[in-house]
Structure formats: structure tokens, C-alpha cells
Coordinates of C-alpha atoms in Angstrom, one line a residue:
M1 CA 44.5 76.9 190.1
K2 CA 45.7 75.5 186.7
L3 CA 42.8 77.2 185.1
L4 CA 43.4 80.4 186.6
I5 CA 46.9 80.4 185.5
Y6 CA 46.1 79.5 182.1
D7 CA 43.6 82.4 182.0
F8 CA 46.3 84.8 183.3
C9 CA 48.7 83.9 180.6
V10 CA 46.2 84.0 177.8
S11 CA 44.9 87.4 179.1
M12 CA 48.9 88.7 179.4
L13 CA 49.5 87.5 175.8
I14 CA 46.5 89.4 174.3
F15 CA 47.5 92.4 176.4
W16 CA 51.2 92.1 175.0
V17 CA 49.8 91.7 171.3
L18 CA 47.7 94.8 171.4
C19 CA 50.5 96.9 173.0
M20 CA 52.5 95.9 169.9
N21 CA 50.1 96.8 167.6
I22 CA 49.7 100.2 169.3
A23 CA 53.5 100.6 169.2
A24 CA 53.4 99.5 165.6
S25 CA 50.8 101.9 164.5
Y26 CA 52.7 104.9 166.0
A27 CA 56.2 103.7 164.5
F28 CA 54.4 103.2 161.1
P29 CA 50.9 105.2 161.3
N30 CA 50.4 104.7 157.3
R31 CA 53.1 103.1 155.5
N32 CA 51.9 104.9 152.1
H33 CA 51.4 108.1 153.7
F34 CA 54.5 110.4 153.4
D35 CA 54.5 114.0 155.1
V36 CA 57.1 116.6 153.9
L37 CA 57.6 117.2 157.8
D38 CA 58.7 113.6 158.1
F39 CA 61.6 114.5 155.6
G40 CA 62.6 117.9 157.1
A41 CA 60.5 120.5 155.4
I42 CA 60.5 123.4 157.6
N43 CA 57.6 125.8 158.5
K44 CA 59.0 129.0 157.5
I45 CA 59.4 130.9 154.5
S46 CA 62.6 132.0 155.0
D47 CA 64.2 128.7 155.1
D48 CA 64.5 126.3 151.8
S49 CA 62.4 123.3 151.7
S50 CA 62.8 122.1 148.4
Q51 CA 65.2 119.1 149.1
A52 CA 62.6 118.0 151.9
F53 CA 60.1 117.9 148.9
L54 CA 62.3 116.2 146.8
D55 CA 63.1 113.5 149.1
A56 CA 59.6 113.1 150.0
W57 CA 58.8 112.6 146.0
G58 CA 61.6 110.0 145.6
T59 CA 60.2 107.8 148.4
V60 CA 56.6 108.4 147.1
C61 CA 57.6 107.8 143.2
N62 CA 59.6 104.6 144.0
S63 CA 57.2 103.0 146.9
E64 CA 56.4 99.3 146.8
F65 CA 53.1 100.2 148.0
E66 CA 50.1 101.2 145.7
N67 CA 48.5 104.5 145.5
P68 CA 51.1 106.3 147.9
T69 CA 50.6 109.8 148.9
L70 CA 52.9 113.0 149.3
L71 CA 51.2 114.9 152.2
V72 CA 51.5 119.4 152.4
P73 CA 50.3 119.4 155.9
K74 CA 47.4 121.9 156.9
W75 CA 48.5 125.1 158.8
H76 CA 51.9 124.9 157.5
T77 CA 53.6 127.1 154.7
F78 CA 56.8 125.9 153.1
L79 CA 59.2 127.8 150.9
V80 CA 60.2 125.6 148.0
N81 CA 62.5 126.8 144.9
P82 CA 62.6 125.9 141.4
I83 CA 61.9 122.1 141.5
V84 CA 60.9 119.0 139.3
F85 CA 58.8 115.9 140.1
S86 CA 60.1 113.3 137.6
G87 CA 58.7 110.3 136.7
P88 CA 57.9 107.8 135.7
C89 CA 57.3 106.2 139.1
K90 CA 56.8 102.5 140.2
P91 CA 53.0 103.0 141.7
E92 CA 50.2 103.2 138.8
T93 CA 48.6 105.8 140.9
I94 CA 50.3 108.4 143.1
N95 CA 48.5 111.4 145.3
F96 CA 50.0 114.8 146.1
E97 CA 48.1 116.2 148.6
I98 CA 48.3 120.0 149.5
Q99 CA 46.4 120.8 152.5
G100 CA 49.1 123.8 153.6
E101 CA 50.8 126.5 151.4
I102 CA 53.8 126.2 149.0
V103 CA 55.4 129.8 148.7
A104 CA 57.9 130.7 145.8
P105 CA 60.8 132.7 146.2
P106 CA 60.3 136.1 146.3
L107 CA 62.9 137.6 143.9
P108 CA 63.6 136.4 140.4
S109 CA 67.4 135.9 141.3
A110 CA 66.4 132.5 142.8
W111 CA 66.1 131.2 139.2
E112 CA 69.9 132.1 138.0
K113 CA 70.7 128.5 137.9
H114 CA 67.2 127.2 136.9
D115 CA 64.7 127.2 133.8
A116 CA 63.2 130.7 134.2
S117 CA 59.8 129.3 132.2
Q118 CA 58.8 127.3 135.6
W119 CA 58.8 126.9 139.3
L120 CA 56.8 123.8 140.1
A121 CA 56.7 121.0 137.4
F122 CA 55.7 117.6 137.2
K123 CA 57.4 115.7 134.3
G124 CA 56.6 112.0 132.8
V125 CA 54.2 111.2 135.8
S126 CA 51.0 109.1 134.9
G127 CA 48.0 108.3 137.3
L128 CA 49.1 111.5 139.1
R129 CA 46.1 113.1 141.6
V130 CA 47.0 116.6 143.0
Y131 CA 44.3 117.8 145.2
G132 CA 43.6 119.5 148.5
S133 CA 42.5 122.9 150.0
G134 CA 45.6 124.1 150.2
R135 CA 47.3 126.9 148.3
I136 CA 50.1 127.8 145.7
N137 CA 51.4 131.3 146.1
G138 CA 53.9 132.5 143.2
Q139 CA 54.6 135.7 144.8
G140 CA 54.6 137.1 141.3
F141 CA 55.4 140.9 142.3
G142 CA 59.3 140.9 141.7
W143 CA 58.7 139.4 137.9
W144 CA 56.0 141.8 137.3
N145 CA 58.0 144.6 138.3
Q146 CA 60.4 143.7 135.8
S147 CA 58.4 142.7 133.0
C148 CA 59.3 143.9 129.5
K149 CA 55.3 144.2 128.7
Y150 CA 55.2 146.9 131.1
H151 CA 58.7 148.4 130.7
P152 CA 59.7 148.0 127.4
G153 CA 63.4 149.2 126.6
T154 CA 64.5 148.8 129.7
S155 CA 68.0 147.3 130.6
G156 CA 67.4 144.0 132.2
C157 CA 63.5 143.6 131.7
T158 CA 62.4 139.9 131.3
K159 CA 59.6 138.4 128.8
L160 CA 59.8 134.9 130.2
A161 CA 58.6 134.2 133.7
P162 CA 57.9 131.1 135.6
T163 CA 54.4 129.3 135.3
A164 CA 53.7 128.3 138.9
V165 CA 52.8 124.6 138.0
K166 CA 53.6 122.6 134.9
F167 CA 52.6 119.4 134.0
L168 CA 55.0 117.9 131.2
R169 CA 53.9 114.5 129.3
C170 CA 51.4 113.5 132.5
N171 CA 48.6 111.3 131.2
E172 CA 45.6 110.1 133.3
T173 CA 46.2 113.1 135.8
S174 CA 43.8 115.3 137.9
L175 CA 44.5 118.6 139.6
S176 CA 41.4 119.7 141.8
G177 CA 40.7 122.2 144.7
I178 CA 43.7 123.9 144.9
Q179 CA 43.8 127.9 145.1
F180 CA 46.6 129.5 143.0
I181 CA 47.6 133.2 143.7
N182 CA 49.9 135.6 142.1
S183 CA 51.9 133.4 139.6
S184 CA 54.8 135.2 138.1
Q185 CA 53.5 134.2 134.8
T186 CA 51.0 131.5 133.6
H187 CA 49.4 129.8 136.9
V188 CA 48.8 126.2 135.2
T189 CA 50.2 124.9 132.0
L190 CA 49.5 121.3 130.3
F191 CA 52.2 120.4 127.9
G192 CA 52.0 117.1 125.9
C193 CA 49.4 115.6 128.3
D194 CA 46.3 113.4 127.2
E195 CA 43.4 112.4 129.8
F196 CA 43.4 115.1 132.2
R197 CA 40.7 116.6 134.4
I198 CA 41.1 119.9 136.1
N199 CA 38.1 120.6 138.7
A200 CA 37.2 123.4 141.3
L201 CA 40.4 125.7 141.1
S202 CA 40.5 129.0 142.6
I203 CA 43.0 131.2 140.6
D204 CA 43.5 134.6 141.3
A205 CA 45.7 137.6 140.2
P206 CA 45.6 141.3 139.9
G207 CA 44.2 142.3 136.3
N208 CA 47.1 144.4 135.4
S209 CA 49.4 141.5 136.1
P210 CA 51.5 140.7 132.9
N211 CA 51.0 137.4 130.9
T212 CA 49.4 135.8 134.0
D213 CA 47.0 133.2 132.4
G214 CA 44.8 131.2 134.3
I215 CA 45.1 127.9 132.6
H216 CA 47.3 127.1 129.5
L217 CA 46.7 124.0 127.3
Q218 CA 49.4 123.0 124.1
H219 CA 50.1 120.0 122.9
A220 CA 46.9 118.6 124.7
H221 CA 44.3 116.1 124.1
N222 CA 41.1 114.9 125.9
V223 CA 41.0 117.6 128.6
I224 CA 38.4 118.4 131.0
I225 CA 38.3 121.8 132.9
T226 CA 35.1 122.3 135.2
N227 CA 33.7 124.7 138.0
T228 CA 36.5 126.9 138.3
M229 CA 37.2 130.5 139.1
I230 CA 39.7 132.4 137.5
K231 CA 40.7 136.3 137.7
S232 CA 43.8 136.8 136.0
G233 CA 46.1 139.5 134.1
D234 CA 45.6 137.5 130.5
D235 CA 43.4 134.7 129.2
C236 CA 41.3 133.1 131.6
I237 CA 41.9 129.9 129.5
S238 CA 44.2 129.7 126.7
I239 CA 44.1 126.9 124.0
R240 CA 47.2 126.7 122.0
D241 CA 48.4 124.5 119.0
H242 CA 48.2 120.6 118.5
T243 CA 45.3 120.3 121.1
S244 CA 42.2 118.6 120.4
N245 CA 39.1 117.1 122.5
I246 CA 38.6 120.0 124.9
D247 CA 35.5 120.3 127.3
I248 CA 35.2 123.6 129.5
S249 CA 32.2 124.5 131.6
N250 CA 30.9 126.0 134.6
I251 CA 33.8 129.0 134.5
T252 CA 33.9 132.3 136.0
C253 CA 36.1 134.4 134.4
G254 CA 37.3 138.1 135.2
P255 CA 39.3 140.0 135.1
G256 CA 41.0 138.6 132.3
H257 CA 41.1 138.4 128.6
G258 CA 38.7 135.5 127.9
V259 CA 38.4 131.8 127.1
S260 CA 40.9 131.9 123.8
I261 CA 42.1 129.7 121.2
G262 CA 45.5 130.9 120.1
S263 CA 47.2 132.9 119.4
L264 CA 48.3 130.3 116.7
G265 CA 50.5 130.3 113.5
R266 CA 53.0 132.8 114.7
G267 CA 56.2 132.5 112.0
G268 CA 54.1 130.1 109.9
S269 CA 53.9 127.6 111.9
Y270 CA 51.2 124.5 111.1
V271 CA 48.1 124.6 113.4
Q272 CA 46.0 121.7 114.5
V273 CA 43.5 122.5 117.0
Q274 CA 39.8 120.7 116.7
S275 CA 37.0 120.0 119.0
I276 CA 36.5 122.4 121.7
H277 CA 33.6 122.6 123.9
V278 CA 33.1 125.8 125.9
K279 CA 30.0 126.3 127.7
D280 CA 28.6 127.8 130.9
V281 CA 31.0 130.6 131.0
Y282 CA 30.2 133.6 133.0
F283 CA 32.4 136.4 132.0
K284 CA 32.6 139.5 134.5
G285 CA 34.3 142.8 132.8
T286 CA 37.0 140.9 130.7
T287 CA 38.7 142.4 127.7
N288 CA 37.6 139.5 125.5
G289 CA 34.9 136.8 125.8
A290 CA 35.1 133.5 123.5
R291 CA 38.0 134.5 121.2
I292 CA 39.8 132.5 118.4
K293 CA 43.3 134.6 117.4
T294 CA 45.4 133.6 114.7
W295 CA 48.6 135.2 112.9
Q296 CA 48.3 136.0 109.1
E297 CA 51.4 134.0 108.3
G298 CA 50.2 130.7 110.0
K299 CA 48.9 127.6 108.3
G300 CA 46.6 124.5 109.1
F301 CA 43.4 124.5 110.6
V302 CA 41.1 125.0 113.6
Q303 CA 37.8 123.2 113.3
R304 CA 34.9 122.1 115.2
V305 CA 34.6 124.9 118.0
I306 CA 31.4 125.5 120.1
Y307 CA 31.1 128.3 122.6
E308 CA 27.4 127.9 124.0
N309 CA 25.7 129.5 127.3
L310 CA 27.8 132.3 127.9
F311 CA 26.9 135.3 130.1
F312 CA 28.9 138.8 129.5
N313 CA 28.7 141.5 132.1
S314 CA 30.5 144.7 130.5
V315 CA 32.9 142.8 128.2
K316 CA 34.6 144.5 125.6
N317 CA 34.8 142.2 122.9
P318 CA 32.2 139.7 123.5
L319 CA 32.5 137.5 120.5
I320 CA 35.6 137.8 118.2
I321 CA 37.6 136.1 115.6
D322 CA 40.8 137.8 114.5
Q323 CA 42.7 136.1 111.9
N324 CA 44.9 139.0 111.3
Y325 CA 46.6 138.9 114.9
G326 CA 50.1 140.6 115.5
A327 CA 51.9 142.7 113.4
V328 CA 53.6 141.0 110.1
K329 CA 56.2 142.8 108.1
K330 CA 54.9 143.9 104.9
G331 CA 55.2 141.2 101.9
R332 CA 55.8 138.2 104.2
V333 CA 52.0 137.1 104.0
K334 CA 51.4 135.5 100.6
E335 CA 48.8 134.5 98.8
N336 CA 46.6 131.4 100.4
M337 CA 48.5 131.4 103.6
G338 CA 46.6 131.5 106.7
V339 CA 44.9 129.5 109.2
W340 CA 41.6 127.7 108.2
I341 CA 39.0 128.7 110.8
S342 CA 35.8 126.3 110.1
D343 CA 32.6 124.8 111.9
V344 CA 32.5 127.5 114.7
T345 CA 29.2 127.7 116.6
F346 CA 28.2 130.6 119.1
K347 CA 25.3 129.6 120.9
N348 CA 23.1 131.0 123.6
I349 CA 24.9 134.0 124.0
Y350 CA 23.6 136.8 126.4
G351 CA 24.6 139.9 128.2
T352 CA 26.6 143.5 127.8
S353 CA 29.0 144.7 125.5
A354 CA 31.4 147.4 126.7
S355 CA 32.3 148.1 123.1
K356 CA 30.4 149.1 120.1
V357 CA 31.2 146.2 118.0
G358 CA 29.9 143.4 120.2
V359 CA 30.4 140.5 117.2
N360 CA 33.9 140.9 115.6
L361 CA 34.6 138.4 112.9
N362 CA 37.8 139.7 111.3
C363 CA 38.5 136.8 108.9
S364 CA 41.6 136.5 106.2
E365 CA 41.1 137.6 102.7
S366 CA 43.2 134.5 101.9
I367 CA 42.0 131.7 103.8
A368 CA 38.2 132.7 104.9
C369 CA 36.0 131.5 108.0
T370 CA 33.6 129.1 106.8
G371 CA 30.7 127.1 108.4
L372 CA 30.0 129.8 111.1
T373 CA 27.2 129.4 113.0
L374 CA 25.3 132.4 115.2
D375 CA 22.4 131.0 117.3
S376 CA 20.2 132.8 119.5
I377 CA 22.6 135.6 120.4
M378 CA 21.5 139.0 122.5
L379 CA 23.7 141.7 123.3
W380 CA 23.0 144.9 125.0
P381 CA 25.4 148.0 125.4
A382 CA 26.7 148.0 128.7
L383 CA 26.3 151.8 129.2
Q384 CA 23.1 152.4 127.5
L385 CA 24.8 154.8 125.1
E386 CA 24.3 153.0 121.8
E387 CA 23.4 150.0 120.0
V388 CA 25.6 147.3 119.8
T389 CA 26.4 146.2 116.1
S390 CA 28.5 143.7 114.1
Y391 CA 31.7 143.6 112.1
C392 CA 32.2 140.8 109.3
S393 CA 35.1 140.3 107.2
N394 CA 35.5 137.2 104.7
A395 CA 33.2 135.4 107.5
Y396 CA 30.7 133.0 105.8
G397 CA 28.1 131.0 107.7
L398 CA 24.3 131.4 108.9
A399 CA 22.4 133.1 111.6
I400 CA 19.8 131.1 113.4
G401 CA 17.0 132.1 116.0
V402 CA 16.9 135.8 117.3
V403 CA 20.5 137.3 116.7
Q404 CA 21.2 141.0 118.0
P405 CA 23.1 142.6 116.8
P406 CA 21.6 141.6 113.4
S407 CA 24.2 138.8 111.6
C408 CA 26.5 139.8 109.0
L409 CA 27.7 136.5 107.9
Q410 CA 28.0 136.1 104.3
D411 CA 26.3 133.6 102.4
T412 CA 27.7 130.1 102.3
S413 CA 26.8 129.8 98.4
N414 CA 30.3 130.6 97.6
V415 CA 31.2 126.9 97.0
A416 CA 34.3 127.8 94.9
R417 CA 36.0 129.6 97.7
I418 CA 35.3 126.7 100.2
V419 CA 36.7 124.0 98.0
D420 CA 40.0 126.3 97.5
V421 CA 40.3 126.7 101.2
L422 CA 39.7 122.9 101.6
M423 CA 42.4 121.9 98.7
H424 CA 44.8 124.4 100.4
V425 CA 44.8 122.9 104.1
R426 CA 44.9 119.4 102.7
G427 CA 47.9 120.5 100.7

């Protein structure tokens, strides 16, 4: 009898422990997983969920648990006004998982008390992973309709519009899988970031939308961008000043303005861009392909750039270097002013040009382009109307293998000019 009572008590104790564990699992399903719905986010595009997102971020950023996750759940859409997710945070790594949709306010008036250059921003957060299969919708139509680019001289037109997502001084960070549509201006900006990886994004905006760059890099180092499809009204990827060690591969670009370095040196600023590698890119109907553009009044250098394995489908300017970009007042540009462009390689380039000049190397009289290489280039006219040609001005380098249209690069034997350029840049 005692044995039966003992067995019964043990069974009841086990049952009680199981019940407590089940109850705890419902009360605390995952202590390091934080759903914005639990902080008051509302699944309506008419209701503002900004504070709920901020509260969820505050909890994640100050979590005592390692590797916490802020979740934007699937099948939900949230209206979020301009907002900044600030660091530094306690955990070494943080996850921002987007499975649902985040939508921007449709009217520019929502930015009256906010920084008009940004919508969603991450600032000073290291070890951040932003990922998911969800969508970030910039609803940029209101901004486009009042853009000074398309309405010059109109009272109240705007030159500056919000970037969809900015990463400011975010190191050892990644962004992957997200769909971006219709940003008011640039879709993704990296500024002051080091060790950053972007993978498998989808970026989509109309080809006539003003200044809607896909990905913009500035003061960025050690960045990898892979497996991304970009349709935009400006550069698919733009690389600006103080940027180095950038690897870009497996990109589809179009419509858009190509993969561009620049513009650089506006207002006489000093330029430092180096070690840029762009490969395996398909350009479809873009206005430019591989482009480097600098202002005449700039200073500094662009060096060690490789564009390789590029395919062009009816691209207006497949290969272009323009050291005379932008209008400069007469007399402002002085002798030996200019950004020195050197050690640039275009390799394994194929496809069709929608303009007669398929290779356009328009370099400065003051600071010539040096160390240029054309290696295995085959460009045909897109409309079969006339042959594709090359244009070179103050461009020094060599051609390797089959180059069509024929190279117009100047002989590199003019050592004196190269030495003068080098002394200028070092000075």
C-alpha cells in the first residue's frame, strides 16, 4: 500500500513539474526573442507603430541575454515614422529580423520635425544582423512629385529626400534577404562603417524616380556586396569618398545608372578611394555600366580598381571615366588640379552598346589617367546600325587580348608626366 502511495506521489510530482514547465514556456516563449506586437505595434498602415519599434529596440539593445532578436512578424504591415535605432548595445550581437512589411509615411510632411535625409537609421550599433524575407516600402511618390530634379525652379521643390535605411558607424554588420521598394531617395546607405556584408537584396524603384540609388557607400571600408538585384532611377551602386576594400559580385543592374565610383572631388575636396573590385555584373538597359566620375576641381586619388566579367545588354555608356564631371565656373580650375585615377582594369567585358562610343575615357589635361588596362573587350552595337568606337583623352595604359572597339589608350612611355602626377598627389 505504501508503495502504491509513493508511486502516486512521484507521478503527481512529475505531472506538476511538467505543467509548470509548459506554463513557463507559454509565459516566456523565448526570453531573447522580442516581437514588436508585444510592445504595441499595430497591423494597420493608418496607425503609427514607431514607439512600439523603439520600445522593442530598447529592450533588445539593453538585453542581458546574448544574441537577442527583434522580430517584425510575417503577414503584418506596420507604419513607422522617421526613427533611429541607436547604440552602443549590451549584447555583442543583435538580430533585427524582418518577415513582415515596414511602410514609410506617404507624405513628406511627416518629416517636418525630423532629419529629411533619413527614414530608418541604425547608429553606432556593432554586431548587427538585419535579415529576413520581408519588405521595406519607402512610398516615395510624394517626394518624387516635388523633386527639384524634375521640377526645377518650382517653389517648395526639394533636393533632399529620405534614404530608406541608413547604417551610421555600424561595424561587423550584415544586411540580407530584404526587399526594398520605392524609397524616396537612396535605398541603402553605409556611412562610416567597417566590416559590412550585404547579400541577396532585392531593390526596386522606377527608372525615372529621382536619385533613388540602390546602395550608397561613403567612408566605408571592407564591404562585400553579393547576389543582389537592383532596379533604380540612379546608380545601382555608388561608391563615394574615403572608401576602400570593396568587393561587389553577382549583381543585376537595370534600369539605373550603373555601378559608379563618384562623383568625387566636388568643391575641391580631397579624395581617397582605393581597392575596389567589381565582377560578375549584368547590366540591362542602363545609362552607364562601369563608371568613374570626378570633378575637375578635386584633389587626391582613385587607385587599384578592377571591373571584370561584365555583360551589357543595350547600355548607353558601357565603360566610362569622366574626370571632367559637373559644371565648374570658368577660372576656378587651376593647373595640376584634379583627382588622379590610376591602376584601373576593365577585363572580360562583353555585350551591346546603345551609343556609338562604347569606351569613353575622358581624362583631365592637368592630371591624366595612368595605368589603365583594357583586357578582352567585345562590344557590339545594340541596334546594328553602326560600329562601336572608343574615345580617349589623356588616358595612358595598354590593351591586352582582343579589344573591340580598338583601344585608343596612349603609350605609357611618357614617364615624366606620370612622375609629375605622382608628386602632385603626394604633395
